[in-house]
CSV table of N, CA and C in Angstrom, one decimal:
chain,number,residue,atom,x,y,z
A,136,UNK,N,37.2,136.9,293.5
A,136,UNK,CA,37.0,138.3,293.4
A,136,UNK,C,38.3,139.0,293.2
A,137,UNK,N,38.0,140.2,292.3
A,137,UNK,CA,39.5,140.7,292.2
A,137,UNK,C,40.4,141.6,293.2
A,138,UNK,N,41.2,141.5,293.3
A,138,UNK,CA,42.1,142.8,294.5
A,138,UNK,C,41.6,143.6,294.7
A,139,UNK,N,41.3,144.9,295.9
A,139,UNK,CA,40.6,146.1,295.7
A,139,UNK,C,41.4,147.1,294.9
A,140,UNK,N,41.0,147.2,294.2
A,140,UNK,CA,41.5,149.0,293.4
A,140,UNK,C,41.5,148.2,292.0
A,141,UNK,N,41.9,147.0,291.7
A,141,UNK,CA,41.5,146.3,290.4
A,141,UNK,C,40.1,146.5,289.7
A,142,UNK,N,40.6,147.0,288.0
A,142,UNK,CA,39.1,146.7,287.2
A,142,UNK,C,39.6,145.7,286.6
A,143,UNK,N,38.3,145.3,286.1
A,143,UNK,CA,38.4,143.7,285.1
A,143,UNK,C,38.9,144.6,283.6
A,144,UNK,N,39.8,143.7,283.0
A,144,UNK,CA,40.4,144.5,281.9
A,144,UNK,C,39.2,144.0,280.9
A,145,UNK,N,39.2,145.0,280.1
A,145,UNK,CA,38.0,145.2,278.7
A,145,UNK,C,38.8,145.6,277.4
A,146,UNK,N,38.5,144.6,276.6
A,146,UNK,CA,39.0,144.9,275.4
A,146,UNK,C,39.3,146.2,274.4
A,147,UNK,N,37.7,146.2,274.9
A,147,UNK,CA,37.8,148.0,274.5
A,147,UNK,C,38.1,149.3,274.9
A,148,UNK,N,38.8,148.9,276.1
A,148,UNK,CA,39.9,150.3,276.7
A,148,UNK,C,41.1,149.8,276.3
A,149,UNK,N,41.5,148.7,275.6
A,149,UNK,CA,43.2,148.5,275.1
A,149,UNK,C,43.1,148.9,273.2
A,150,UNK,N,44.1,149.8,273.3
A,150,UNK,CA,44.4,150.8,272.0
A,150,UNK,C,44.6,150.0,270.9
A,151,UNK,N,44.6,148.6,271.2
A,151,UNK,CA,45.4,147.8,270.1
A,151,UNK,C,44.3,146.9,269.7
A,152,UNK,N,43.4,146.8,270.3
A,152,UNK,CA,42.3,145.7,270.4
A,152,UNK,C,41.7,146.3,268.7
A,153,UNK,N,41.3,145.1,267.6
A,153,UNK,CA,41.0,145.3,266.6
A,153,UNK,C,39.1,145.5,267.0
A,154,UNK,N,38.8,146.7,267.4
A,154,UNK,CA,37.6,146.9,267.3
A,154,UNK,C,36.3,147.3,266.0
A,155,UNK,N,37.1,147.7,265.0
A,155,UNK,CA,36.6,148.6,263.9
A,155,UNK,C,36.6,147.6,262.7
A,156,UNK,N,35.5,147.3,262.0
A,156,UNK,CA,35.4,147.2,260.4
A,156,UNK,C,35.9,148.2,260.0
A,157,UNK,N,36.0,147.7,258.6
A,157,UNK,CA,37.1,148.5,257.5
A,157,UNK,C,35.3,149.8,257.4
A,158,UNK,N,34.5,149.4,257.1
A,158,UNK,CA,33.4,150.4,256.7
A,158,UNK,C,33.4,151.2,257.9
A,159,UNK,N,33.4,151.0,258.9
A,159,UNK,CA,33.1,151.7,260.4
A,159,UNK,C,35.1,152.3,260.2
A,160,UNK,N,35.9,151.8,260.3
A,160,UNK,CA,37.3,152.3,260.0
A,160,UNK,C,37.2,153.8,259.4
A,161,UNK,N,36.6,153.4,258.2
A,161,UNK,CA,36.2,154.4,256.9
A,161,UNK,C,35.9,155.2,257.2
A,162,UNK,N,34.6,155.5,257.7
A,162,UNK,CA,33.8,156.5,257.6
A,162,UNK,C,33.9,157.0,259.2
A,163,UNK,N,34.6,156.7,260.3
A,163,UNK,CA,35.1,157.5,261.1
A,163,UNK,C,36.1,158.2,260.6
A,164,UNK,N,36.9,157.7,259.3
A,164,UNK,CA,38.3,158.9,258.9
A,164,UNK,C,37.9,159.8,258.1
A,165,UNK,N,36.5,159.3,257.6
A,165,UNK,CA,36.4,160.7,256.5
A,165,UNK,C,36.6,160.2,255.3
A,166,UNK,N,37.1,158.7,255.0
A,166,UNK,CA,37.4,158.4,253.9
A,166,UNK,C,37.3,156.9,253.3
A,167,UNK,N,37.9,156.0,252.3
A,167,UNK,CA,37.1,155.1,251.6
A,167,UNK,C,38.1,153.7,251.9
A,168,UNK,N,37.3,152.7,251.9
A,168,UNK,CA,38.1,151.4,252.3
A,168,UNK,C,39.4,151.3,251.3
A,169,UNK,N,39.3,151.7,250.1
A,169,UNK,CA,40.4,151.3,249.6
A,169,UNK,C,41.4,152.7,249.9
A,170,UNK,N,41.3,153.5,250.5
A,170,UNK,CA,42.4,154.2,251.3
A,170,UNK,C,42.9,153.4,252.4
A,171,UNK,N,42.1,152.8,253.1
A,171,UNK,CA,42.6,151.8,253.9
A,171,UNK,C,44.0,150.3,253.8
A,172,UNK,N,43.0,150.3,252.7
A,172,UNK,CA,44.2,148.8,251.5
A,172,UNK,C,45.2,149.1,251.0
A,173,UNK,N,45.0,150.8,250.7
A,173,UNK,CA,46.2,151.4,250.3
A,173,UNK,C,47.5,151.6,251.6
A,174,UNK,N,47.1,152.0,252.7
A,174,UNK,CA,47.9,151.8,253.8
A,174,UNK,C,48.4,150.8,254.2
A,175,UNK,N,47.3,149.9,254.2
A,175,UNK,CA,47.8,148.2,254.1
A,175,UNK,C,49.4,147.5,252.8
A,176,UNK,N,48.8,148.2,251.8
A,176,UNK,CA,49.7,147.5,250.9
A,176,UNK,C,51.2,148.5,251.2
A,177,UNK,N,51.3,149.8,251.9
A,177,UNK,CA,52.1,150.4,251.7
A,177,UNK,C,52.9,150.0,253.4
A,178,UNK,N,52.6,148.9,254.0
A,178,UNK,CA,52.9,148.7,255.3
A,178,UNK,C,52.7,149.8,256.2
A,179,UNK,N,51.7,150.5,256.4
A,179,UNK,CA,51.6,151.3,257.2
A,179,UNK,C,51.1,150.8,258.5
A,180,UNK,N,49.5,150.2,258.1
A,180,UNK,CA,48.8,149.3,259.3
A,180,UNK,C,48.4,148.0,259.2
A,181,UNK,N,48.9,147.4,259.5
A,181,UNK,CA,48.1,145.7,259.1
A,181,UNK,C,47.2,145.3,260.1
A,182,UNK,N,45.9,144.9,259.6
A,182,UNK,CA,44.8,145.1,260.4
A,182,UNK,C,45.1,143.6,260.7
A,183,UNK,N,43.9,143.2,261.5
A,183,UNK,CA,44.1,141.9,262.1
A,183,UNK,C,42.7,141.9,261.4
A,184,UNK,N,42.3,140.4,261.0
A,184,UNK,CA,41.5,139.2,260.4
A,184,UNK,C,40.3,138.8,261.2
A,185,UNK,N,39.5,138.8,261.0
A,185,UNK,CA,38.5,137.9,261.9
A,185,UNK,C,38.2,136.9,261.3
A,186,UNK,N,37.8,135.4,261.7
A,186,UNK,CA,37.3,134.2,261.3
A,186,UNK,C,37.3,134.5,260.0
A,187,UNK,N,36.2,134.7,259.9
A,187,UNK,CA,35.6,135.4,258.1
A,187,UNK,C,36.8,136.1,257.3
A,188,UNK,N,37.8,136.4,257.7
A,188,UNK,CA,38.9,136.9,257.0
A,188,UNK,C,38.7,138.8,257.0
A,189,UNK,N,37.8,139.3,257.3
A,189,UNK,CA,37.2,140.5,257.3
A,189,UNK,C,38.4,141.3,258.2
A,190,UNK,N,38.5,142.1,257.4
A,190,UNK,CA,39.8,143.8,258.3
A,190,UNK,C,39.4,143.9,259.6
A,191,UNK,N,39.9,144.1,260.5
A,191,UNK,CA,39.7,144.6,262.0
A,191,UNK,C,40.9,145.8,262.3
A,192,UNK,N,40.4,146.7,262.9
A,192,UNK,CA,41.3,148.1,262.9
A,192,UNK,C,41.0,148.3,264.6
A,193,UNK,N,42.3,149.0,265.1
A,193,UNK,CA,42.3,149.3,266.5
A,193,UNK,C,42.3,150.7,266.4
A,194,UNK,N,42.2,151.5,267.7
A,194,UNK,CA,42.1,152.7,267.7
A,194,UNK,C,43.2,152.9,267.3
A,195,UNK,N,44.4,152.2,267.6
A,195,UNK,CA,46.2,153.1,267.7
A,195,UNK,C,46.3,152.9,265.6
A,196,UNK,N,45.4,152.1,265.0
A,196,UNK,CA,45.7,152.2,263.8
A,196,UNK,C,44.9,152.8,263.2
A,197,UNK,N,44.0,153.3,263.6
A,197,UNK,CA,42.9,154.7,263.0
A,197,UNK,C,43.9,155.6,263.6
A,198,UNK,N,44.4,156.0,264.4
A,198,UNK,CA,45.0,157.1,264.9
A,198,UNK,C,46.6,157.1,263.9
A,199,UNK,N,46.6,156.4,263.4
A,199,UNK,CA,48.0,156.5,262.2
A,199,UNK,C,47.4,156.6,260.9
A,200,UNK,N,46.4,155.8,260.8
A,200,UNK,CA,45.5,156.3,259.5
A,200,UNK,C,45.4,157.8,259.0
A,201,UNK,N,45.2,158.3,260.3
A,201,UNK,CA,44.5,159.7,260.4
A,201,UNK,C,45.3,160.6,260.4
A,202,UNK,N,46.7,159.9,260.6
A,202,UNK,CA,48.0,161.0,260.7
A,202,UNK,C,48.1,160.9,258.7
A,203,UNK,N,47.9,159.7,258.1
A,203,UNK,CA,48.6,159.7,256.6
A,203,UNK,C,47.7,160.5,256.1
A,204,UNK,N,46.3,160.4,256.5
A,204,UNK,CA,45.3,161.1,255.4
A,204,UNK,C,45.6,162.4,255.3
A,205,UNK,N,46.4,163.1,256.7
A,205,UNK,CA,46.3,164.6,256.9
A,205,UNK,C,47.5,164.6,255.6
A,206,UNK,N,48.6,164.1,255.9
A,206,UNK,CA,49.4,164.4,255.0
A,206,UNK,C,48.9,164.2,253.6
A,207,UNK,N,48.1,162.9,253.1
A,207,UNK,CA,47.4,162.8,251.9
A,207,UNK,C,47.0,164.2,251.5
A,208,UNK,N,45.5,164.3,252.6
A,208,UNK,CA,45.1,165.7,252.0
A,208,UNK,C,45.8,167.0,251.5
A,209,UNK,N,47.2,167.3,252.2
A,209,UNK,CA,48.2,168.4,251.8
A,209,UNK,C,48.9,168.3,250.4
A,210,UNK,N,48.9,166.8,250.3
A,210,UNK,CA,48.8,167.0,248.7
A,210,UNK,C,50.0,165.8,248.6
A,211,UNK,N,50.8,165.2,250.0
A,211,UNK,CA,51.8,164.4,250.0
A,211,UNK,C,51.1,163.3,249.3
A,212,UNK,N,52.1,162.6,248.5
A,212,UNK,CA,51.6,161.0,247.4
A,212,UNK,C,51.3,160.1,248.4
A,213,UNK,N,50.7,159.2,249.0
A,213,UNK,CA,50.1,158.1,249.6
A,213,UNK,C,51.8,157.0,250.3
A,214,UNK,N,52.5,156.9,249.8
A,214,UNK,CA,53.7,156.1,249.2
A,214,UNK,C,54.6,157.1,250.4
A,215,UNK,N,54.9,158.2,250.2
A,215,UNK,CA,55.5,159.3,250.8
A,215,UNK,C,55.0,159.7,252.4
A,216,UNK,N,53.7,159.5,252.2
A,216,UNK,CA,53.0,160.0,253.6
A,216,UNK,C,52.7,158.7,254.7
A,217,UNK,N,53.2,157.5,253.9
A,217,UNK,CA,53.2,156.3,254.9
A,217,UNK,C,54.5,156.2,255.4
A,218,UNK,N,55.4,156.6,254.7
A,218,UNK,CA,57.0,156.5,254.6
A,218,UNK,C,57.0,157.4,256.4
A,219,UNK,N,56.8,158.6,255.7
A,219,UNK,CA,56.7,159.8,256.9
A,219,UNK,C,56.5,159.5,258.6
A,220,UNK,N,54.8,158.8,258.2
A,220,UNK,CA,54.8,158.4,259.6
A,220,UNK,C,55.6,157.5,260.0
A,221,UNK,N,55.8,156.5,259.2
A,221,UNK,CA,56.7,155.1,259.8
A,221,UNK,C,57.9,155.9,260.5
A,222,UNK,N,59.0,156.9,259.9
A,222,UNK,CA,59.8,157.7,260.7
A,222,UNK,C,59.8,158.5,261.6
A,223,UNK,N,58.0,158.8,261.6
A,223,UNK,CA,58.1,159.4,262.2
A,223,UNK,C,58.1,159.1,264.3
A,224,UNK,N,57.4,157.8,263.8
A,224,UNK,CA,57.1,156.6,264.5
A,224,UNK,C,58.8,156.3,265.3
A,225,UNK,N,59.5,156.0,264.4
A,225,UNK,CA,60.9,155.7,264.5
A,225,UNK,C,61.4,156.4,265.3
A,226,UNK,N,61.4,157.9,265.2
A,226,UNK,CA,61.5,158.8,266.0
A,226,UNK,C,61.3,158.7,267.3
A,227,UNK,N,60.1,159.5,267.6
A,227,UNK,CA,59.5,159.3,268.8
A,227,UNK,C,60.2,157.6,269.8
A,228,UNK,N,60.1,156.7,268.8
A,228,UNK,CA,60.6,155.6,269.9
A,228,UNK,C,61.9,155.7,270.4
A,229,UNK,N,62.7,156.4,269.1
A,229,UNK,CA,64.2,156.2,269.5
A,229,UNK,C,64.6,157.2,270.5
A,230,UNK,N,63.5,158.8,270.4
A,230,UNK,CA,63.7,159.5,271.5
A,230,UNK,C,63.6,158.9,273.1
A,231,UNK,N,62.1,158.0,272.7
A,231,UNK,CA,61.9,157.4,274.0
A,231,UNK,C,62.9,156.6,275.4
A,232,UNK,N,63.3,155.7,273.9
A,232,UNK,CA,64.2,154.9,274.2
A,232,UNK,C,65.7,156.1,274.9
A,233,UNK,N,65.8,156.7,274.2
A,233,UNK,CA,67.1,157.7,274.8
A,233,UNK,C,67.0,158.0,276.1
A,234,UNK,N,65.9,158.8,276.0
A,234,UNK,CA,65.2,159.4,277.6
A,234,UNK,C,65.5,158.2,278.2
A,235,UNK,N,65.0,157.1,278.5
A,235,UNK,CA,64.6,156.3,279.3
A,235,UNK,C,66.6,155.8,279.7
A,236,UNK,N,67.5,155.1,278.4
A,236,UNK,CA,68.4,155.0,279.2
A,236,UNK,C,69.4,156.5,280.0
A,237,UNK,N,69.2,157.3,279.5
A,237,UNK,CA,69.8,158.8,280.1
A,237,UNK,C,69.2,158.7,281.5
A,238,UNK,N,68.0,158.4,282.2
A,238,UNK,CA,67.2,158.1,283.3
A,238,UNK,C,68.4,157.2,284.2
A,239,UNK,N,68.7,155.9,283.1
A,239,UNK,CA,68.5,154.9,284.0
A,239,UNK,C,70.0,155.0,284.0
A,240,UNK,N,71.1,155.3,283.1
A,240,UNK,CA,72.4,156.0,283.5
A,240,UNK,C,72.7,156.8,284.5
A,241,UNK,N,72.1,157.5,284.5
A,241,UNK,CA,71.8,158.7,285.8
A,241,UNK,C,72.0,158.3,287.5
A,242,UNK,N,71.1,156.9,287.1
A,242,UNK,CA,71.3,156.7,288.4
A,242,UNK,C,72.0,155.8,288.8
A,243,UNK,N,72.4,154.8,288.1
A,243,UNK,CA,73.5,153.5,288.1
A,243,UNK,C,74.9,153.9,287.8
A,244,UNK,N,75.3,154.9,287.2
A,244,UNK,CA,76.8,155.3,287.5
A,244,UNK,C,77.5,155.9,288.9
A,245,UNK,N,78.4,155.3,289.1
A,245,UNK,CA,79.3,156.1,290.0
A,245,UNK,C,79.5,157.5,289.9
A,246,UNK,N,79.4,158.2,290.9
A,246,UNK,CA,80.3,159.7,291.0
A,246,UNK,C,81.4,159.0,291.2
A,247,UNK,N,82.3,159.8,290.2
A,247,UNK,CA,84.0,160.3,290.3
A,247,UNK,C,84.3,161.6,290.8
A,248,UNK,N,85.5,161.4,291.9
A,248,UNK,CA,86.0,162.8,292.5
A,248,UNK,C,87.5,162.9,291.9
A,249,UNK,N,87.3,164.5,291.6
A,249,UNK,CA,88.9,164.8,290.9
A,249,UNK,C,90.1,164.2,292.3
């Protein structure tokens, strides 16, 4: 039995879990598999495979999908608006990463007295 306050982990509450066909992918974004392939080929999301070789998509890669299309739709070229997020991706980590060691500096340095 598991620890109290433990759930059994489920595939489908982890963001990364390839839960989505390319068709179910699709038509939750609004848009067409080969916008999909087009992300693919432009390194944006690489879906994971099932047996059958068939696309599998996780929410965290519909949710970057969904960031390119917005830029698509504004009229950004496909090529440009994968670029974008990937930096922008970049970003946010490298802030992350800052924050976290500024945190952990913080508290591992010595005070110095004049």
């Amino acid at each position: 039995m598991p620890p109290a306050g433990s759930r059994p982990v489920d595939p489908l509450d982890d963001d990364d879990y390839p839960a989505y066909t390319m068709g179910r992918a699709a038509e939750m974004l609004g848009t067409t598999p080969a916008f999909l392939r087009a992300l693919g080929e432009h390194r944006l999301i690489t879906p994971l495979r099932s047996d059958g070789g068939h696309r599998r998509y996780s929410r965290y890669q519909l949710r970057t999908a969904a960031r390119a299309r917005e830029l698509v739709d504004q009229g950004t070229a496909i090529e440009a608006a994968c670029r974008i997020v990937i930096l922008e991706d970049q970003l946010e980590e490298a802030q992350r990463i800052n924050e976290q060691l500024r945190a952990e500096g913080g508290k591992s340095q010595p005070k110095t007295s004049a």
